[in-house]
């Protein structure tokens, strides 16, 4: 009960959600949010270009059903799940809506649900396994203290990197330890752009 009220105190209201959406629109930034219950899928569907499915909901089939019926692209985090569970959820979504048979309609995030994640548990090469086993693009959900893992993830093929951000890393809740400040986010964004540029194209030409 104590933990419930702790998170209740920190949660955003529906009005907060739409205010953030308006702010993102005014700054020409795509807005996204994870949805954690059926009512949120209905309420926020028109405000989202895509749905993010958190690791805890990868096998929450009523929510997956509601999202799949919208036909909007899905980013699915795979922490806490093994390959067979991931494939089962993908098959379920595809049977509900053939839109998701397209490799552009679904993206899988390699995620380790430890905050912070020790370097030995990041397992970035799992992105390649997910891609080869499913045929979908992959990305990385970043939970380490520094940004090296995110940079390597892009270097080896991540299409999306999800990071946490904060205005104060000294706050007590564990999430702030792995979150990045505005300055760190901007620096990482520049480095990821440089890494993407350095990768070039996957063909050899005389230059």
PDB file of N, CA, C and O in Angstrom, residues 56-121:
ATOM      1  N   UNK A  56       6.863  -5.085 -19.049  1.00  0.00           N
ATOM      2  CA  UNK A  56       5.883  -5.733 -18.185  1.00  0.00           C
ATOM      3  C   UNK A  56       4.595  -6.112 -18.880  1.00  0.00           C
ATOM      4  O   UNK A  56       3.817  -6.919 -18.359  1.00  0.00           O
ATOM      5  N   UNK A  57       4.356  -5.537 -20.063  1.00  0.00           N
ATOM      6  CA  UNK A  57       3.116  -5.819 -20.792  1.00  0.00           C
ATOM      7  C   UNK A  57       3.342  -6.651 -22.046  1.00  0.00           C
ATOM      8  O   UNK A  57       2.426  -6.816 -22.855  1.00  0.00           O
ATOM      9  N   UNK A  58       4.522  -7.200 -22.226  1.00  0.00           N
ATOM     10  CA  UNK A  58       4.798  -7.962 -23.440  1.00  0.00           C
ATOM     11  C   UNK A  58       3.846  -9.140 -23.616  1.00  0.00           C
ATOM     12  O   UNK A  58       3.499  -9.509 -24.731  1.00  0.00           O
ATOM     13  N   UNK A  59       3.389  -9.724 -22.512  1.00  0.00           N
ATOM     14  CA  UNK A  59       2.419 -10.822 -22.605  1.00  0.00           C
ATOM     15  C   UNK A  59       1.076 -10.461 -21.967  1.00  0.00           C
ATOM     16  O   UNK A  59       0.317 -11.343 -21.556  1.00  0.00           O
ATOM     17  N   UNK A  60       0.780  -9.163 -21.927  1.00  0.00           N
ATOM     18  CA  UNK A  60      -0.542  -8.702 -21.456  1.00  0.00           C
ATOM     19  C   UNK A  60      -1.468  -8.654 -22.671  1.00  0.00           C
ATOM     20  O   UNK A  60      -1.656  -7.616 -23.303  1.00  0.00           O
ATOM     21  N   UNK A  61      -2.047  -9.798 -23.008  1.00  0.00           N
ATOM     22  CA  UNK A  61      -2.740  -9.948 -24.286  1.00  0.00           C
ATOM     23  C   UNK A  61      -3.960  -9.046 -24.474  1.00  0.00           C
ATOM     24  O   UNK A  61      -4.206  -8.587 -25.592  1.00  0.00           O
ATOM     25  N   UNK A  62      -4.741  -8.737 -23.446  1.00  0.00           N
ATOM     26  CA  UNK A  62      -5.837  -7.777 -23.671  1.00  0.00           C
ATOM     27  C   UNK A  62      -5.340  -6.409 -24.137  1.00  0.00           C
ATOM     28  O   UNK A  62      -5.942  -5.784 -25.011  1.00  0.00           O
ATOM     29  N   UNK A  63      -4.218  -5.951 -23.574  1.00  0.00           N
ATOM     30  CA  UNK A  63      -3.660  -4.665 -23.999  1.00  0.00           C
ATOM     31  C   UNK A  63      -3.061  -4.780 -25.401  1.00  0.00           C
ATOM     32  O   UNK A  63      -3.249  -3.899 -26.248  1.00  0.00           O
ATOM     33  N   UNK A  64      -2.354  -5.876 -25.666  1.00  0.00           N
ATOM     34  CA  UNK A  64      -1.810  -6.081 -27.010  1.00  0.00           C
ATOM     35  C   UNK A  64      -2.919  -6.109 -28.049  1.00  0.00           C
ATOM     36  O   UNK A  64      -2.758  -5.563 -29.155  1.00  0.00           O
ATOM     37  N   UNK A  65      -4.037  -6.720 -27.709  1.00  0.00           N
ATOM     38  CA  UNK A  65      -5.169  -6.779 -28.638  1.00  0.00           C
ATOM     39  C   UNK A  65      -5.688  -5.374 -28.959  1.00  0.00           C
ATOM     40  O   UNK A  65      -5.888  -5.019 -30.122  1.00  0.00           O
ATOM     41  N   UNK A  66      -5.888  -4.579 -27.914  1.00  0.00           N
ATOM     42  CA  UNK A  66      -6.414  -3.231 -28.113  1.00  0.00           C
ATOM     43  C   UNK A  66      -5.465  -2.394 -28.961  1.00  0.00           C
ATOM     44  O   UNK A  66      -5.896  -1.640 -29.845  1.00  0.00           O
ATOM     45  N   UNK A  67      -4.164  -2.527 -28.728  1.00  0.00           N
ATOM     46  CA  UNK A  67      -3.182  -1.779 -29.511  1.00  0.00           C
ATOM     47  C   UNK A  67      -3.152  -2.277 -30.954  1.00  0.00           C
ATOM     48  O   UNK A  67      -3.136  -1.480 -31.895  1.00  0.00           O
ATOM     49  N   UNK A  68      -3.141  -3.587 -31.128  1.00  0.00           N
ATOM     50  CA  UNK A  68      -3.063  -4.150 -32.477  1.00  0.00           C
ATOM     51  C   UNK A  68      -4.238  -3.724 -33.340  1.00  0.00           C
ATOM     52  O   UNK A  68      -4.097  -3.505 -34.546  1.00  0.00           O
ATOM     53  N   UNK A  69      -5.391  -3.598 -32.747  1.00  0.00           N
ATOM     54  CA  UNK A  69      -6.578  -3.220 -33.513  1.00  0.00           C
ATOM     55  C   UNK A  69      -6.525  -1.772 -33.998  1.00  0.00           C
ATOM     56  O   UNK A  69      -7.273  -1.393 -34.898  1.00  0.00           O
ATOM     57  N   UNK A  70      -5.634  -0.953 -33.412  1.00  0.00           N
ATOM     58  CA  UNK A  70      -5.480   0.416 -33.913  1.00  0.00           C
ATOM     59  C   UNK A  70      -4.678   0.440 -35.207  1.00  0.00           C
ATOM     60  O   UNK A  70      -4.781   1.385 -35.992  1.00  0.00           O
ATOM     61  N   UNK A  71      -3.833  -0.572 -35.421  1.00  0.00           N
ATOM     62  CA  UNK A  71      -3.005  -0.619 -36.614  1.00  0.00           C
ATOM     63  C   UNK A  71      -1.804   0.306 -36.593  1.00  0.00           C
ATOM     64  O   UNK A  71      -1.070   0.395 -37.580  1.00  0.00           O
ATOM     65  N   UNK A  72      -1.583   0.989 -35.478  1.00  0.00           N
ATOM     66  CA  UNK A  72      -0.448   1.911 -35.400  1.00  0.00           C
ATOM     67  C   UNK A  72       0.841   1.143 -35.117  1.00  0.00           C
ATOM     68  O   UNK A  72       0.824   0.081 -34.509  1.00  0.00           O
ATOM     69  N   UNK A  73       1.994   1.680 -35.573  1.00  0.00           N
ATOM     70  CA  UNK A  73       3.271   1.010 -35.315  1.00  0.00           C
ATOM     71  C   UNK A  73       3.483   0.765 -33.822  1.00  0.00           C
ATOM     72  O   UNK A  73       2.989   1.524 -32.975  1.00  0.00           O
ATOM     73  N   UNK A  74       4.230  -0.283 -33.518  1.00  0.00           N
ATOM     74  CA  UNK A  74       4.471  -0.677 -32.129  1.00  0.00           C
ATOM     75  C   UNK A  74       5.971  -0.789 -31.897  1.00  0.00           C
ATOM     76  O   UNK A  74       6.697  -1.387 -32.699  1.00  0.00           O
ATOM     77  N   UNK A  75       6.433  -0.197 -30.790  1.00  0.00           N
ATOM     78  CA  UNK A  75       7.776  -0.463 -30.277  1.00  0.00           C
ATOM     79  C   UNK A  75       7.595  -1.308 -29.025  1.00  0.00           C
ATOM     80  O   UNK A  75       6.919  -0.894 -28.083  1.00  0.00           O
ATOM     81  N   UNK A  76       8.189  -2.484 -29.028  1.00  0.00           N
ATOM     82  CA  UNK A  76       7.968  -3.442 -27.943  1.00  0.00           C
ATOM     83  C   UNK A  76       9.277  -3.714 -27.203  1.00  0.00           C
ATOM     84  O   UNK A  76      10.258  -4.145 -27.796  1.00  0.00           O
ATOM     85  N   UNK A  77       9.282  -3.447 -25.911  1.00  0.00           N
ATOM     86  CA  UNK A  77      10.445  -3.724 -25.087  1.00  0.00           C
ATOM     87  C   UNK A  77      10.415  -5.183 -24.647  1.00  0.00           C
ATOM     88  O   UNK A  77       9.352  -5.712 -24.308  1.00  0.00           O
ATOM     89  N   UNK A  78      11.584  -5.823 -24.643  1.00  0.00           N
ATOM     90  CA  UNK A  78      11.619  -7.272 -24.451  1.00  0.00           C
ATOM     91  C   UNK A  78      12.302  -7.709 -23.156  1.00  0.00           C
ATOM     92  O   UNK A  78      12.631  -8.878 -22.984  1.00  0.00           O
ATOM     93  N   UNK A  79      12.549  -6.781 -22.252  1.00  0.00           N
ATOM     94  CA  UNK A  79      13.097  -7.171 -20.963  1.00  0.00           C
ATOM     95  C   UNK A  79      12.147  -8.132 -20.263  1.00  0.00           C
ATOM     96  O   UNK A  79      10.927  -8.073 -20.470  1.00  0.00           O
ATOM     97  N   UNK A  80      12.676  -9.045 -19.475  1.00  0.00           N
ATOM     98  CA  UNK A  80      11.886 -10.021 -18.711  1.00  0.00           C
ATOM     99  C   UNK A  80      11.308 -11.132 -19.572  1.00  0.00           C
ATOM    100  O   UNK A  80      10.561 -11.971 -19.072  1.00  0.00           O
ATOM    101  N   UNK A  81      11.601 -11.152 -20.877  1.00  0.00           N
ATOM    102  CA  UNK A  81      11.004 -12.155 -21.766  1.00  0.00           C
ATOM    103  C   UNK A  81      12.080 -12.963 -22.469  1.00  0.00           C
ATOM    104  O   UNK A  81      13.166 -12.456 -22.782  1.00  0.00           O
ATOM    105  N   UNK A  82      11.772 -14.230 -22.742  1.00  0.00           N
ATOM    106  CA  UNK A  82      12.664 -15.035 -23.572  1.00  0.00           C
ATOM    107  C   UNK A  82      12.164 -15.017 -25.014  1.00  0.00           C
ATOM    108  O   UNK A  82      11.103 -14.451 -25.316  1.00  0.00           O
ATOM    109  N   UNK A  83      12.914 -15.648 -25.922  1.00  0.00           N
ATOM    110  CA  UNK A  83      12.597 -15.565 -27.341  1.00  0.00           C
ATOM    111  C   UNK A  83      11.246 -16.175 -27.673  1.00  0.00           C
ATOM    112  O   UNK A  83      10.491 -15.628 -28.494  1.00  0.00           O
ATOM    113  N   UNK A  84      10.900 -17.286 -27.045  1.00  0.00           N
ATOM    114  CA  UNK A  84       9.616 -17.928 -27.344  1.00  0.00           C
ATOM    115  C   UNK A  84       8.451 -17.047 -26.912  1.00  0.00           C
ATOM    116  O   UNK A  84       7.422 -16.981 -27.603  1.00  0.00           O
ATOM    117  N   UNK A  85       8.591 -16.347 -25.802  1.00  0.00           N
ATOM    118  CA  UNK A  85       7.528 -15.441 -25.349  1.00  0.00           C
ATOM    119  C   UNK A  85       7.390 -14.257 -26.294  1.00  0.00           C
ATOM    120  O   UNK A  85       6.270 -13.803 -26.587  1.00  0.00           O
ATOM    121  N   UNK A  86       8.515 -13.760 -26.760  1.00  0.00           N
ATOM    122  CA  UNK A  86       8.488 -12.640 -27.706  1.00  0.00           C
ATOM    123  C   UNK A  86       7.795 -13.053 -29.004  1.00  0.00           C
ATOM    124  O   UNK A  86       6.917 -12.340 -29.523  1.00  0.00           O
ATOM    125  N   UNK A  87       8.159 -14.218 -29.527  1.00  0.00           N
ATOM    126  CA  UNK A  87       7.537 -14.707 -30.761  1.00  0.00           C
ATOM    127  C   UNK A  87       6.044 -14.951 -30.577  1.00  0.00           C
ATOM    128  O   UNK A  87       5.242 -14.685 -31.492  1.00  0.00           O
ATOM    129  N   UNK A  88       5.654 -15.442 -29.424  1.00  0.00           N
ATOM    130  CA  UNK A  88       4.229 -15.694 -29.170  1.00  0.00           C
ATOM    131  C   UNK A  88       3.435 -14.387 -29.208  1.00  0.00           C
ATOM    132  O   UNK A  88       2.345 -14.336 -29.792  1.00  0.00           O
ATOM    133  N   UNK A  89       3.984 -13.341 -28.618  1.00  0.00           N
ATOM    134  CA  UNK A  89       3.291 -12.051 -28.631  1.00  0.00           C
ATOM    135  C   UNK A  89       3.224 -11.478 -30.045  1.00  0.00           C
ATOM    136  O   UNK A  89       2.199 -10.915 -30.454  1.00  0.00           O
ATOM    137  N   UNK A  90       4.309 -11.623 -30.806  1.00  0.00           N
ATOM    138  CA  UNK A  90       4.307 -11.142 -32.192  1.00  0.00           C
ATOM    139  C   UNK A  90       3.274 -11.899 -33.017  1.00  0.00           C
ATOM    140  O   UNK A  90       2.504 -11.299 -33.780  1.00  0.00           O
ATOM    141  N   UNK A  91       3.234 -13.217 -32.874  1.00  0.00           N
ATOM    142  CA  UNK A  91       2.256 -14.023 -33.608  1.00  0.00           C
ATOM    143  C   UNK A  91       0.835 -13.610 -33.262  1.00  0.00           C
ATOM    144  O   UNK A  91      -0.036 -13.532 -34.139  1.00  0.00           O
ATOM    145  N   UNK A  92       0.602 -13.342 -31.989  1.00  0.00           N
ATOM    146  CA  UNK A  92      -0.732 -12.929 -31.536  1.00  0.00           C
ATOM    147  C   UNK A  92      -1.146 -11.616 -32.208  1.00  0.00           C
ATOM    148  O   UNK A  92      -2.264 -11.484 -32.720  1.00  0.00           O
ATOM    149  N   UNK A  93      -0.223 -10.653 -32.218  1.00  0.00           N
ATOM    150  CA  UNK A  93      -0.515  -9.355 -32.834  1.00  0.00           C
ATOM    151  C   UNK A  93      -0.763  -9.504 -34.332  1.00  0.00           C
ATOM    152  O   UNK A  93      -1.711  -8.914 -34.882  1.00  0.00           O
ATOM    153  N   UNK A  94       0.058 -10.294 -34.989  1.00  0.00           N
ATOM    154  CA  UNK A  94      -0.067 -10.459 -36.442  1.00  0.00           C
ATOM    155  C   UNK A  94      -1.369 -11.159 -36.833  1.00  0.00           C
ATOM    156  O   UNK A  94      -1.953 -10.865 -37.891  1.00  0.00           O
ATOM    157  N   UNK A  95      -1.836 -12.091 -36.021  1.00  0.00           N
ATOM    158  CA  UNK A  95      -3.094 -12.776 -36.302  1.00  0.00           C
ATOM    159  C   UNK A  95      -4.280 -11.830 -36.151  1.00  0.00           C
ATOM    160  O   UNK A  95      -5.294 -11.967 -36.836  1.00  0.00           O
ATOM    161  N   UNK A  96      -4.146 -10.862 -35.254  1.00  0.00           N
ATOM    162  CA  UNK A  96      -5.210  -9.883 -35.064  1.00  0.00           C
ATOM    163  C   UNK A  96      -5.234  -8.847 -36.184  1.00  0.00           C
ATOM    164  O   UNK A  96      -6.295  -8.356 -36.565  1.00  0.00           O
ATOM    165  N   UNK A  97      -4.043  -8.510 -36.697  1.00  0.00           N
ATOM    166  CA  UNK A  97      -3.957  -7.451 -37.688  1.00  0.00           C
ATOM    167  C   UNK A  97      -2.746  -7.725 -38.590  1.00  0.00           C
ATOM    168  O   UNK A  97      -1.601  -7.650 -38.146  1.00  0.00           O
ATOM    169  N   UNK A  98      -3.012  -8.022 -39.848  1.00  0.00           N
ATOM    170  CA  UNK A  98      -1.935  -8.381 -40.781  1.00  0.00           C
ATOM    171  C   UNK A  98      -0.994  -7.213 -41.074  1.00  0.00           C
ATOM    172  O   UNK A  98       0.071  -7.405 -41.658  1.00  0.00           O
ATOM    173  N   UNK A  99      -1.372  -6.005 -40.660  1.00  0.00           N
ATOM    174  CA  UNK A  99      -0.477  -4.849 -40.810  1.00  0.00           C
ATOM    175  C   UNK A  99       0.887  -5.138 -40.211  1.00  0.00           C
ATOM    176  O   UNK A  99       1.922  -4.713 -40.726  1.00  0.00           O
ATOM    177  N   UNK A 100       0.881  -5.903 -39.122  1.00  0.00           N
ATOM    178  CA  UNK A 100       2.123  -6.126 -38.377  1.00  0.00           C
ATOM    179  C   UNK A 100       2.996  -7.222 -38.979  1.00  0.00           C
ATOM    180  O   UNK A 100       4.070  -7.509 -38.438  1.00  0.00           O
ATOM    181  N   UNK A 101       2.573  -7.779 -40.089  1.00  0.00           N
ATOM    182  CA  UNK A 101       3.453  -8.676 -40.833  1.00  0.00           C
ATOM    183  C   UNK A 101       4.556  -7.895 -41.524  1.00  0.00           C
ATOM    184  O   UNK A 101       5.602  -8.444 -41.858  1.00  0.00           O
ATOM    185  N   UNK A 102       4.328  -6.597 -41.726  1.00  0.00           N
ATOM    186  CA  UNK A 102       5.334  -5.734 -42.332  1.00  0.00           C
ATOM    187  C   UNK A 102       6.442  -5.457 -41.323  1.00  0.00           C
ATOM    188  O   UNK A 102       6.182  -5.135 -40.160  1.00  0.00           O
ATOM    189  N   UNK A 103       7.674  -5.543 -41.780  1.00  0.00           N
ATOM    190  CA  UNK A 103       8.811  -5.320 -40.881  1.00  0.00           C
ATOM    191  C   UNK A 103       8.923  -3.866 -40.431  1.00  0.00           C
ATOM    192  O   UNK A 103       9.692  -3.560 -39.512  1.00  0.00           O
ATOM    193  N   UNK A 104       8.183  -2.976 -41.081  1.00  0.00           N
ATOM    194  CA  UNK A 104       8.217  -1.567 -40.695  1.00  0.00           C
ATOM    195  C   UNK A 104       7.172  -1.215 -39.639  1.00  0.00           C
ATOM    196  O   UNK A 104       7.121  -0.069 -39.187  1.00  0.00           O
ATOM    197  N   UNK A 105       6.357  -2.168 -39.240  1.00  0.00           N
ATOM    198  CA  UNK A 105       5.248  -1.865 -38.342  1.00  0.00           C
ATOM    199  C   UNK A 105       5.534  -2.218 -36.886  1.00  0.00           C
ATOM    200  O   UNK A 105       4.776  -1.849 -35.992  1.00  0.00           O
ATOM    201  N   UNK A 106       6.646  -2.920 -36.648  1.00  0.00           N
ATOM    202  CA  UNK A 106       6.957  -3.389 -35.301  1.00  0.00           C
ATOM    203  C   UNK A 106       8.465  -3.347 -35.097  1.00  0.00           C
ATOM    204  O   UNK A 106       9.230  -3.744 -35.980  1.00  0.00           O
ATOM    205  N   UNK A 107       8.894  -2.849 -33.951  1.00  0.00           N
ATOM    206  CA  UNK A 107      10.311  -2.795 -33.621  1.00  0.00           C
ATOM    207  C   UNK A 107      10.515  -3.356 -32.219  1.00  0.00           C
ATOM    208  O   UNK A 107       9.726  -3.084 -31.315  1.00  0.00           O
ATOM    209  N   UNK A 108      11.581  -4.131 -32.033  1.00  0.00           N
ATOM    210  CA  UNK A 108      11.847  -4.794 -30.759  1.00  0.00           C
ATOM    211  C   UNK A 108      13.050  -4.151 -30.073  1.00  0.00           C
ATOM    212  O   UNK A 108      14.102  -3.974 -30.687  1.00  0.00           O
ATOM    213  N   UNK A 109      12.879  -3.807 -28.807  1.00  0.00           N
ATOM    214  CA  UNK A 109      13.967  -3.226 -28.034  1.00  0.00           C
ATOM    215  C   UNK A 109      14.634  -4.286 -27.163  1.00  0.00           C
ATOM    216  O   UNK A 109      13.958  -4.956 -26.370  1.00  0.00           O
ATOM    217  N   UNK A 110      15.943  -4.440 -27.315  1.00  0.00           N
ATOM    218  CA  UNK A 110      16.695  -5.218 -26.342  1.00  0.00           C
ATOM    219  C   UNK A 110      16.701  -4.431 -25.034  1.00  0.00           C
ATOM    220  O   UNK A 110      17.047  -3.251 -24.993  1.00  0.00           O
ATOM    221  N   UNK A 111      16.294  -5.081 -23.959  1.00  0.00           N
ATOM    222  CA  UNK A 111      16.147  -4.390 -22.682  1.00  0.00           C
ATOM    223  C   UNK A 111      16.572  -5.315 -21.551  1.00  0.00           C
ATOM    224  O   UNK A 111      16.209  -6.498 -21.540  1.00  0.00           O
ATOM    225  N   UNK A 112      17.353  -4.795 -20.632  1.00  0.00           N
ATOM    226  CA  UNK A 112      17.664  -5.502 -19.396  1.00  0.00           C
ATOM    227  C   UNK A 112      17.024  -4.721 -18.265  1.00  0.00           C
ATOM    228  O   UNK A 112      17.348  -3.550 -18.048  1.00  0.00           O
ATOM    229  N   UNK A 113      16.088  -5.347 -17.577  1.00  0.00           N
ATOM    230  CA  UNK A 113      15.255  -4.642 -16.594  1.00  0.00           C
ATOM    231  C   UNK A 113      15.938  -4.549 -15.234  1.00  0.00           C
ATOM    232  O   UNK A 113      15.356  -4.897 -14.201  1.00  0.00           O
ATOM    233  N   UNK A 114      17.174  -4.074 -15.233  1.00  0.00           N
ATOM    234  CA  UNK A 114      17.907  -3.804 -13.991  1.00  0.00           C
ATOM    235  C   UNK A 114      18.298  -2.333 -14.002  1.00  0.00           C
ATOM    236  O   UNK A 114      18.834  -1.840 -14.993  1.00  0.00           O
ATOM    237  N   UNK A 115      18.053  -1.639 -12.891  1.00  0.00           N
ATOM    238  CA  UNK A 115      18.334  -0.211 -12.808  1.00  0.00           C
ATOM    239  C   UNK A 115      19.298   0.040 -11.652  1.00  0.00           C
ATOM    240  O   UNK A 115      18.882  -0.042 -10.494  1.00  0.00           O
ATOM    241  N   UNK A 116      20.551   0.366 -11.911  1.00  0.00           N
ATOM    242  CA  UNK A 116      21.202   0.410 -13.229  1.00  0.00           C
ATOM    243  C   UNK A 116      21.626  -0.979 -13.698  1.00  0.00           C
ATOM    244  O   UNK A 116      21.761  -1.891 -12.890  1.00  0.00           O
ATOM    245  N   UNK A 117      21.828  -1.111 -15.005  1.00  0.00           N
ATOM    246  CA  UNK A 117      22.250  -2.383 -15.575  1.00  0.00           C
ATOM    247  C   UNK A 117      23.767  -2.509 -15.511  1.00  0.00           C
ATOM    248  O   UNK A 117      24.475  -1.647 -16.040  1.00  0.00           O
ATOM    249  N   UNK A 118      24.284  -3.574 -14.891  1.00  0.00           N
ATOM    250  CA  UNK A 118      25.738  -3.808 -14.953  1.00  0.00           C
ATOM    251  C   UNK A 118      26.162  -4.055 -16.398  1.00  0.00           C
ATOM    252  O   UNK A 118      25.397  -4.616 -17.192  1.00  0.00           O
ATOM    253  N   UNK A 119      27.353  -3.634 -16.761  1.00  0.00           N
ATOM    254  CA  UNK A 119      27.821  -3.813 -18.132  1.00  0.00           C
ATOM    255  C   UNK A 119      27.754  -5.273 -18.579  1.00  0.00           C
ATOM    256  O   UNK A 119      27.472  -5.564 -19.746  1.00  0.00           O
ATOM    257  N   UNK A 120      27.980  -6.186 -17.653  1.00  0.00           N
ATOM    258  CA  UNK A 120      28.001  -7.609 -17.995  1.00  0.00           C
ATOM    259  C   UNK A 120      26.621  -8.148 -18.364  1.00  0.00           C
ATOM    260  O   UNK A 120      26.504  -9.243 -18.917  1.00  0.00           O
ATOM    261  N   UNK A 121      25.571  -7.376 -18.083  1.00  0.00           N
ATOM    262  CA  UNK A 121      24.201  -7.831 -18.366  1.00  0.00           C
ATOM    263  C   UNK A 121      23.533  -7.074 -19.505  1.00  0.00           C
ATOM    264  O   UNK A 121      22.351  -7.294 -19.780  1.00  0.00           O
TER     265      UNK A 121
END
